[in-house]
Amino acid sequence: MSQAWRVAVVAVAVVVVVSTPLVWLVDGPDTGQLVGASVQGATGVGALVWALFQKPPVPAPQPVNEEAVDTGRAEATRGGDAHSGIRGPAGPGGGSARAEHTGDAVADGPGSSAGTGIDHRP
């Protein structure tokens, strides 16, 4: 809900809640007027509480453009891990990823890993 709508709902609710006692003060209300005023007051209070507890909208994530350029050499030996580019989950909201002139990657030994570009593995 936008801020303008929130202000409008709160303003209407305040008017409704404040106008309810005026019905009781004018001309000695009968049963129907009391019931109507009670419903009017309850509606106003409910609308006011509802408006106050609304959360503002969450903006959508913006696309992230990732780039790895001329990253050089990555080398991992004996179970090590090396990376000279972009590593980790993809950015929120999509976007693009680009790798240029990433060079060599060398891995030596069991469980070893090396990379020089973009690695979006979890």
PDB file of C-alpha atoms in Angstrom:
ATOM      1  CA  MET A   1       0.000   0.000   0.000  1.00  0.00           C
ATOM      2  CA  SER A   2       1.401   3.385  -0.969  1.00  0.00           C
ATOM      3  CA  GLN A   3       1.940   6.130   1.578  1.00  0.00           C
ATOM      4  CA  ALA A   4      -0.843   8.237   0.004  1.00  0.00           C
ATOM      5  CA  TRP A   5      -3.373   5.416   0.427  1.00  0.00           C
ATOM      6  CA  ARG A   6      -2.262   4.885   4.020  1.00  0.00           C
ATOM      7  CA  VAL A   7      -2.745   8.576   4.838  1.00  0.00           C
ATOM      8  CA  ALA A   8      -6.162   8.594   3.142  1.00  0.00           C
ATOM      9  CA  VAL A   9      -7.385   5.507   5.038  1.00  0.00           C
ATOM     10  CA  VAL A  10      -6.137   6.873   8.354  1.00  0.00           C
ATOM     11  CA  ALA A  11      -7.800  10.257   7.698  1.00  0.00           C
ATOM     12  CA  VAL A  12     -11.150   8.641   6.818  1.00  0.00           C
ATOM     13  CA  ALA A  13     -10.914   6.351   9.843  1.00  0.00           C
ATOM     14  CA  VAL A  14     -10.254   9.296  12.157  1.00  0.00           C
ATOM     15  CA  VAL A  15     -13.245  11.192  10.733  1.00  0.00           C
ATOM     16  CA  VAL A  16     -15.493   8.134  11.173  1.00  0.00           C
ATOM     17  CA  VAL A  17     -14.311   7.486  14.716  1.00  0.00           C
ATOM     18  CA  VAL A  18     -14.702  11.148  15.732  1.00  0.00           C
ATOM     19  CA  SER A  19     -18.149  11.509  14.147  1.00  0.00           C
ATOM     20  CA  THR A  20     -19.600   8.556  16.071  1.00  0.00           C
ATOM     21  CA  PRO A  21     -20.014  10.348  19.434  1.00  0.00           C
ATOM     22  CA  LEU A  22     -21.702  13.246  17.635  1.00  0.00           C
ATOM     23  CA  VAL A  23     -24.598  10.921  16.727  1.00  0.00           C
ATOM     24  CA  TRP A  24     -25.026  10.065  20.397  1.00  0.00           C
ATOM     25  CA  LEU A  25     -25.030  13.700  21.466  1.00  0.00           C
ATOM     26  CA  VAL A  26     -27.571  14.956  18.934  1.00  0.00           C
ATOM     27  CA  ASP A  27     -31.299  14.561  19.621  1.00  0.00           C
ATOM     28  CA  GLY A  28     -31.291  11.528  21.955  1.00  0.00           C
ATOM     29  CA  PRO A  29     -30.528   8.488  19.822  1.00  0.00           C
ATOM     30  CA  ASP A  30     -32.938   5.562  19.544  1.00  0.00           C
ATOM     31  CA  THR A  31     -31.908   1.906  19.257  1.00  0.00           C
ATOM     32  CA  GLY A  32     -31.310   2.017  15.497  1.00  0.00           C
ATOM     33  CA  GLN A  33     -29.131   5.099  15.776  1.00  0.00           C
ATOM     34  CA  LEU A  34     -27.094   3.500  18.581  1.00  0.00           C
ATOM     35  CA  VAL A  35     -26.579   0.334  16.520  1.00  0.00           C
ATOM     36  CA  GLY A  36     -25.611   2.376  13.461  1.00  0.00           C
ATOM     37  CA  ALA A  37     -23.219   4.522  15.473  1.00  0.00           C
ATOM     38  CA  SER A  38     -21.651   1.439  17.031  1.00  0.00           C
ATOM     39  CA  VAL A  39     -21.139  -0.185  13.620  1.00  0.00           C
ATOM     40  CA  GLN A  40     -19.742   3.086  12.290  1.00  0.00           C
ATOM     41  CA  GLY A  41     -17.325   3.406  15.208  1.00  0.00           C
ATOM     42  CA  ALA A  42     -16.188  -0.226  14.978  1.00  0.00           C
ATOM     43  CA  THR A  43     -15.613   0.146  11.228  1.00  0.00           C
ATOM     44  CA  GLY A  44     -13.568   3.289  11.787  1.00  0.00           C
ATOM     45  CA  VAL A  45     -11.427   1.694  14.483  1.00  0.00           C
ATOM     46  CA  GLY A  46     -10.926  -1.427  12.362  1.00  0.00           C
ATOM     47  CA  ALA A  47      -9.861   0.633   9.332  1.00  0.00           C
ATOM     48  CA  LEU A  48      -7.482   2.676  11.474  1.00  0.00           C
ATOM     49  CA  VAL A  49      -5.854  -0.414  12.993  1.00  0.00           C
ATOM     50  CA  TRP A  50      -5.609  -2.081   9.576  1.00  0.00           C
ATOM     51  CA  ALA A  51      -3.948   1.003   8.018  1.00  0.00           C
ATOM     52  CA  LEU A  52      -1.456   1.359  10.835  1.00  0.00           C
ATOM     53  CA  PHE A  53      -0.277  -2.251  10.567  1.00  0.00           C
ATOM     54  CA  GLN A  54       0.237  -2.340   6.786  1.00  0.00           C
ATOM     55  CA  LYS A  55       3.850  -2.798   5.681  1.00  0.00           C
ATOM     56  CA  PRO A  56       5.296  -0.660   2.897  1.00  0.00           C
ATOM     57  CA  PRO A  57       5.928  -2.483  -0.393  1.00  0.00           C
ATOM     58  CA  VAL A  58       9.316  -4.115  -0.843  1.00  0.00           C
ATOM     59  CA  PRO A  59      11.120  -2.842  -3.941  1.00  0.00           C
ATOM     60  CA  ALA A  60      12.030  -5.444  -6.555  1.00  0.00           C
ATOM     61  CA  PRO A  61      15.711  -6.380  -6.685  1.00  0.00           C
ATOM     62  CA  GLN A  62      17.637  -4.608  -9.415  1.00  0.00           C
ATOM     63  CA  PRO A  63      19.587  -6.687 -11.954  1.00  0.00           C
ATOM     64  CA  VAL A  64      23.308  -6.996 -11.242  1.00  0.00           C
ATOM     65  CA  ASN A  65      25.747  -7.000 -14.144  1.00  0.00           C
ATOM     66  CA  GLU A  66      28.919  -8.949 -13.333  1.00  0.00           C
ATOM     67  CA  GLU A  67      32.171  -8.691 -15.243  1.00  0.00           C
ATOM     68  CA  ALA A  68      35.582 -10.368 -14.975  1.00  0.00           C
ATOM     69  CA  VAL A  69      38.230  -8.910 -17.310  1.00  0.00           C
ATOM     70  CA  ASP A  70      41.913  -9.882 -17.614  1.00  0.00           C
ATOM     71  CA  THR A  71      41.794 -11.807 -14.356  1.00  0.00           C
ATOM     72  CA  GLY A  72      45.150 -13.518 -14.695  1.00  0.00           C
ATOM     73  CA  ARG A  73      46.259 -16.961 -13.587  1.00  0.00           C
ATOM     74  CA  ALA A  74      44.563 -19.107 -10.921  1.00  0.00           C
ATOM     75  CA  GLU A  75      46.409 -22.140  -9.575  1.00  0.00           C
ATOM     76  CA  ALA A  76      45.437 -24.667  -6.913  1.00  0.00           C
ATOM     77  CA  THR A  77      47.621 -27.535  -5.729  1.00  0.00           C
ATOM     78  CA  ARG A  78      47.218 -30.486  -3.378  1.00  0.00           C
ATOM     79  CA  GLY A  79      43.514 -30.053  -2.711  1.00  0.00           C
ATOM     80  CA  GLY A  80      43.565 -26.253  -2.600  1.00  0.00           C
ATOM     81  CA  ASP A  81      41.110 -23.907  -4.262  1.00  0.00           C
ATOM     82  CA  ALA A  82      41.839 -20.861  -6.409  1.00  0.00           C
ATOM     83  CA  HIS A  83      39.703 -18.474  -8.414  1.00  0.00           C
ATOM     84  CA  SER A  84      40.574 -15.128  -9.952  1.00  0.00           C
ATOM     85  CA  GLY A  85      37.195 -14.103 -11.394  1.00  0.00           C
ATOM     86  CA  ILE A  86      33.701 -13.809  -9.949  1.00  0.00           C
ATOM     87  CA  ARG A  87      32.621 -16.552  -7.581  1.00  0.00           C
ATOM     88  CA  GLY A  88      29.410 -17.155  -5.667  1.00  0.00           C
ATOM     89  CA  PRO A  89      25.686 -17.185  -6.377  1.00  0.00           C
ATOM     90  CA  ALA A  90      24.307 -15.073  -9.184  1.00  0.00           C
ATOM     91  CA  GLY A  91      23.248 -11.569  -8.179  1.00  0.00           C
ATOM     92  CA  PRO A  92      19.618 -10.805  -7.276  1.00  0.00           C
ATOM     93  CA  GLY A  93      17.234  -9.784 -10.034  1.00  0.00           C
ATOM     94  CA  GLY A  94      19.043 -11.552 -12.841  1.00  0.00           C
ATOM     95  CA  GLY A  95      21.387  -9.419 -14.908  1.00  0.00           C
ATOM     96  CA  SER A  96      24.310 -10.454 -17.062  1.00  0.00           C
ATOM     97  CA  ALA A  97      27.737 -11.977 -16.490  1.00  0.00           C
ATOM     98  CA  ARG A  98      30.758 -11.565 -18.762  1.00  0.00           C
ATOM     99  CA  ALA A  99      34.321 -12.893 -18.649  1.00  0.00           C
ATOM    100  CA  GLU A 100      37.113 -11.730 -20.976  1.00  0.00           C
ATOM    101  CA  HIS A 101      40.773 -12.701 -21.340  1.00  0.00           C
ATOM    102  CA  THR A 102      40.632 -14.835 -18.231  1.00  0.00           C
ATOM    103  CA  GLY A 103      43.936 -16.592 -18.681  1.00  0.00           C
ATOM    104  CA  ASP A 104      44.923 -20.025 -17.423  1.00  0.00           C
ATOM    105  CA  ALA A 105      43.642 -22.207 -14.594  1.00  0.00           C
ATOM    106  CA  VAL A 106      45.721 -25.016 -13.098  1.00  0.00           C
ATOM    107  CA  ALA A 107      44.555 -27.619 -10.566  1.00  0.00           C
ATOM    108  CA  ASP A 108      46.808 -30.304  -9.064  1.00  0.00           C
ATOM    109  CA  GLY A 109      45.856 -33.052  -6.629  1.00  0.00           C
ATOM    110  CA  PRO A 110      42.642 -34.706  -5.496  1.00  0.00           C
ATOM    111  CA  GLY A 111      39.772 -32.308  -4.752  1.00  0.00           C
ATOM    112  CA  SER A 112      41.660 -29.409  -6.272  1.00  0.00           C
ATOM    113  CA  SER A 113      39.799 -26.672  -8.136  1.00  0.00           C
ATOM    114  CA  ALA A 114      40.862 -23.601 -10.128  1.00  0.00           C
ATOM    115  CA  GLY A 115      38.956 -21.093 -12.216  1.00  0.00           C
ATOM    116  CA  THR A 116      39.518 -17.722 -13.862  1.00  0.00           C
ATOM    117  CA  GLY A 117      36.058 -16.695 -15.087  1.00  0.00           C
ATOM    118  CA  ILE A 118      32.617 -16.634 -13.530  1.00  0.00           C
ATOM    119  CA  ASP A 119      31.570 -19.433 -11.169  1.00  0.00           C
ATOM    120  CA  HIS A 120      27.941 -19.328 -10.000  1.00  0.00           C
ATOM    121  CA  ARG A 121      27.952 -22.726  -8.323  1.00  0.00           C
ATOM    122  CA  PRO A 122      26.189 -22.820  -4.968  1.00  0.00           C
TER     123      PRO A 122
END
